[in-house]
Amino acid sequence: MMKRKEFMLGAVAGLAFAAAATAGGVIDWPAAEAGPVAGVSGRLAPNAGGGLAFAPPQGAPLSFADIFQQVAPAVVQIDVKTRIARPNMIQIPGTPFAIPNPNSAPEGEDGAEGEGGATALGAGSGFFIAANGFIVTNNHVVADATEIMVKLADGRELEARLIGRDEDTDLAVIKVEGTDFPFVNFEETAQPRVGDWVIAVGNPFGLGGTATAGIVSAQGRGEVDNNTPYTDYLQIDAAINRGNSGGPTFDIYGRVIGVNSAIYSPTGGSVGIGFAIPATVAKPITDRLMRGETIERGYLGVEIGNLDPFREGMGLPVGTRGALVNSVTPGGPAARAGIQAGDVVVSLNGDPVVSSSALTRRVGQANAGDNLRLELLRDGRRQTVVVRSGTRPSRADLDAGRGGLEEDSEEAVPSQAGVAVAGITVAPLSSALRQRYEVPAAVNGVVVTQPGRGPSQGFLPGYVIFRAGNAPITTVAEFQAAVQAARSAGQDSLFLLVWTPAGNRPLAYDLPKPE
């Protein structure tokens, strides 16, 4: 407490110094003798300048206390226990060796029960959304929990059970037994505006019943988290910290306009950039979870990205918008319909596709079995493909399908064989090179054997370039022709689609000057 007081005294002194400097222009230091300060002595009696100088602006609340008192009883603290598997091997620091972990689960067991796993504790926030005990929170608060305890504002602690969760929006619903719980409602009709007041209530660092206030800083933050592709977050500057996850964001009328979910922070603490799932997303999902429904979404089976960084390199006109297909899941709906890596999806069922996230969300709205009519750009020409939508797999299944290799995790021994093209040494993908670099049989193109001295931009030996510009390539001559065509068109970059052990990578390759 002493440090805070000293800080305040220093701040006041600094402000007085600044005021003197701005009033007089030049500071004339007086002699070092006692006397009045700035011509004033005795007891100071400040006034409020008629009471208006520091009055809150019109529309601002004098205090958030009344709002907080009304909504706080609906906000809860959530404590969870999870079981985590102990590793089978323990790495010896500073060496490449590992020894068996005597506390790991026996062979064939996953360590989820008994002595094979360790107990981890977690905490978050939530709020009653119905009088019969339904509570909204974040999926990441309760995922994999073996025990969920809820602490109410009145101090009671109740055991809760998981009703349902949706990992793609990071929402979950749990329930405690009982009736007549105080609850709050989502507000869907009155959309918050940038600059509107918000109040966040939750359990930061285990400090239950904490309220912070701020404003809506921005809307439509759709790429905050790749794991939640169906959410355009509200950005707020009310302080959110660890433990606030799952708590409500209120407007000044006590209506829930969001569910606190994430922060951006280089330090781990609040820096005034927090993100809340808007009520327009949270309400329909939690309503379905409360009814016991499983959240299912449409599925194409493609990995996509935004077109903008690669448009010039693909030679497409300015203003072309769409979603770039980076890779196609073998055997998935898109693969069966003939969609290829390098295609650009420009419309879905006749409506323009402006970004990859827009395509993801619109496909997610489809039901399994729906026909999706996609208009594509392929090799510079438009064509239409009809895809029969599947059901989006769980995130664990999606992650498993991508393979376990980390990009650039292995460096193959570089080979000098090949032809230098635009700063990269490439060679035809022979059977020997395919086996050496473990390139799947379905991948065809030219293999990088040496990055070269030019702008290699992260190429490693074993990477396979299979598309350049708007066309697939299978020979070195085709790659050379694509580079020459891009230079002749005055392009500074060339779009490349590259196979790597971690999956396909789109790249706007900066072309070096011809030697």
PDB file of C-alpha atoms in Angstrom, residues 90-99:
ATOM      1  CA  ILE A  90      11.879 -38.674 -19.148  1.00  0.00           C
ATOM      2  CA  GLN A  91      14.446 -36.708 -21.157  1.00  0.00           C
ATOM      3  CA  ILE A  92      17.860 -36.321 -19.541  1.00  0.00           C
ATOM      4  CA  PRO A  93      18.689 -32.592 -19.774  1.00  0.00           C
ATOM      5  CA  GLY A  94      21.589 -31.767 -22.061  1.00  0.00           C
ATOM      6  CA  THR A  95      21.674 -35.203 -23.665  1.00  0.00           C
ATOM      7  CA  PRO A  96      19.809 -37.024 -26.428  1.00  0.00           C
ATOM      8  CA  PHE A  97      18.954 -39.818 -23.988  1.00  0.00           C
ATOM      9  CA  ALA A  98      15.742 -40.620 -22.143  1.00  0.00           C
ATOM     10  CA  ILE A  99      14.898 -43.056 -19.369  1.00  0.00           C
TER      11      ILE A  99
END
